[in-house]
Tab-separated table of C-alpha atoms in Angstrom:
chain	number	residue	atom	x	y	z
A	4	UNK	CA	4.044	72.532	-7.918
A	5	UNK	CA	5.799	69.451	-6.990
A	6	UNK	CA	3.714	66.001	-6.641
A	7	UNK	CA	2.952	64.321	-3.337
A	8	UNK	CA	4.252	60.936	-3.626
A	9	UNK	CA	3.154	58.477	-0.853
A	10	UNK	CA	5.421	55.614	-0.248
A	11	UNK	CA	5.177	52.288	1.443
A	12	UNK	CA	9.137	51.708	1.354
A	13	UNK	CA	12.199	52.843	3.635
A	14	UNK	CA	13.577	54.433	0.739
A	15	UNK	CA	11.653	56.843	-1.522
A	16	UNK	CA	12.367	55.989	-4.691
A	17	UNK	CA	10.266	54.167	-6.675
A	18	UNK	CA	9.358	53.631	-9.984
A	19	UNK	CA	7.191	56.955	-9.839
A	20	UNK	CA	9.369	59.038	-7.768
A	21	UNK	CA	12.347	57.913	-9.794
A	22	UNK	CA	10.875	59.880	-13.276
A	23	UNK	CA	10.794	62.503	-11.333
A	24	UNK	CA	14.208	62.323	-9.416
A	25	UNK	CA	15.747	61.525	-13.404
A	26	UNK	CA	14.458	65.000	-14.273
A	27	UNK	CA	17.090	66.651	-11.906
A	28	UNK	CA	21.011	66.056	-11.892
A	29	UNK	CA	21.611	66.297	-8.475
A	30	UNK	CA	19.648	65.458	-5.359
A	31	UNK	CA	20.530	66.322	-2.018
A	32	UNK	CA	18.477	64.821	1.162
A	33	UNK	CA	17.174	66.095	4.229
A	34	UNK	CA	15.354	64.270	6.575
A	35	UNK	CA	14.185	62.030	9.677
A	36	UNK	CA	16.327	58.912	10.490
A	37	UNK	CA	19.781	58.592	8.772
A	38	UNK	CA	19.854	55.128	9.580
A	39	UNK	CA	16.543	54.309	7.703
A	40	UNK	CA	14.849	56.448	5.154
A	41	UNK	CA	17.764	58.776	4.640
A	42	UNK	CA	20.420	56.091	4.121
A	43	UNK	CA	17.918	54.157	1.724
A	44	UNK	CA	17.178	56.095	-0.241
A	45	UNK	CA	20.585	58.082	-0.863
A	46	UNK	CA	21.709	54.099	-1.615
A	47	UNK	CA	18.518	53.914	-4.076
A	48	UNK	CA	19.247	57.021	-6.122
A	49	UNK	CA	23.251	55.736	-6.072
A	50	UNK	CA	22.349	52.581	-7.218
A	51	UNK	CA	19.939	54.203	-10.162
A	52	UNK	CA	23.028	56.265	-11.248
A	53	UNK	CA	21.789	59.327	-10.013
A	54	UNK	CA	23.935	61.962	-7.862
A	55	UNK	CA	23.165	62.027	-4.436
A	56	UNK	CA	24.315	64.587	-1.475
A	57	UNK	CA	23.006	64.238	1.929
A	58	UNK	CA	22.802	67.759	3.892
A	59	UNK	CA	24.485	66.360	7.541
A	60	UNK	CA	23.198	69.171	8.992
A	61	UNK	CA	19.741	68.366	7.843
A	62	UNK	CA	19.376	65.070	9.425
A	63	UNK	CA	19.216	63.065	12.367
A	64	UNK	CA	17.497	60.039	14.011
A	65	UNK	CA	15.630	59.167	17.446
A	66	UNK	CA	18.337	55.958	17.796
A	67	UNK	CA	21.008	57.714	19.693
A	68	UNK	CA	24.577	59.839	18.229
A	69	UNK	CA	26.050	57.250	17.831
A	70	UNK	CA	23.786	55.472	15.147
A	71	UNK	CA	23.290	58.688	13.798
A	72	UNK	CA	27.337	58.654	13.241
A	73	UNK	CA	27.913	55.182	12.343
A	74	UNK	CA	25.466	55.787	9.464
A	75	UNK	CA	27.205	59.143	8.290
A	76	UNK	CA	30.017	57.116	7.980
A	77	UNK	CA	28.612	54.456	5.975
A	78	UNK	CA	27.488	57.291	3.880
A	79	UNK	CA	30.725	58.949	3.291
A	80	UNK	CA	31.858	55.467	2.361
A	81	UNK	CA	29.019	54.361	-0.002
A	82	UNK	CA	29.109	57.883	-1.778
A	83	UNK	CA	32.169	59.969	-0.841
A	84	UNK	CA	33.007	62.623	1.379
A	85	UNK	CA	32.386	65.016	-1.054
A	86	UNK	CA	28.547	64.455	-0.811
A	87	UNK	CA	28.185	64.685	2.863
A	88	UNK	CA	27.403	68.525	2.843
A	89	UNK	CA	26.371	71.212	5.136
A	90	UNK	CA	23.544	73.548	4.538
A	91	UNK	CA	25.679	76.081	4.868
């Protein structure tokens, strides 16, 4: 029984979600618009120290490929190769 946690934010960590996030060692992230909430918040749970893998194949964005690439990239930079995964 996980919480609901509403957010007002691009990224979805917040002071709330980030007890929560702290109880876990790694995160990976799935979800609508890698060049908004998906990128945010993978550079939120970075920045809080917290290891972060983004499921590629779990992703995507209503801006076009090429956004969608050009932030996969910026993702592999910001966190590594290593944490771009598949779901596979």
């Amino acid at each position: 029984n996980l919480p609901v946690l509403w957010r007002s934010t691009y990224s979805c960590v917040s002071e709330e979600s980030l007890t929560l996030f702290k109880k876990y060692k790694h995160i990976y992230i799935a979800g609508v618009f890698t060049d908004i909430s998906v990128h945010a918040t993978a550079l939120a749970l970075f920045d809080n120290g917290t290891m972060v893998s983004v499921v590629k194949d779990a992703i995507g964005t209503l801006h076009g490929e090429d956004v969608h690439k050009i932030y996969l990239k910026s993702l592999e930079h910001a966190l590594g190769r290593q944490h771009l995964v598949t779901s596979k």
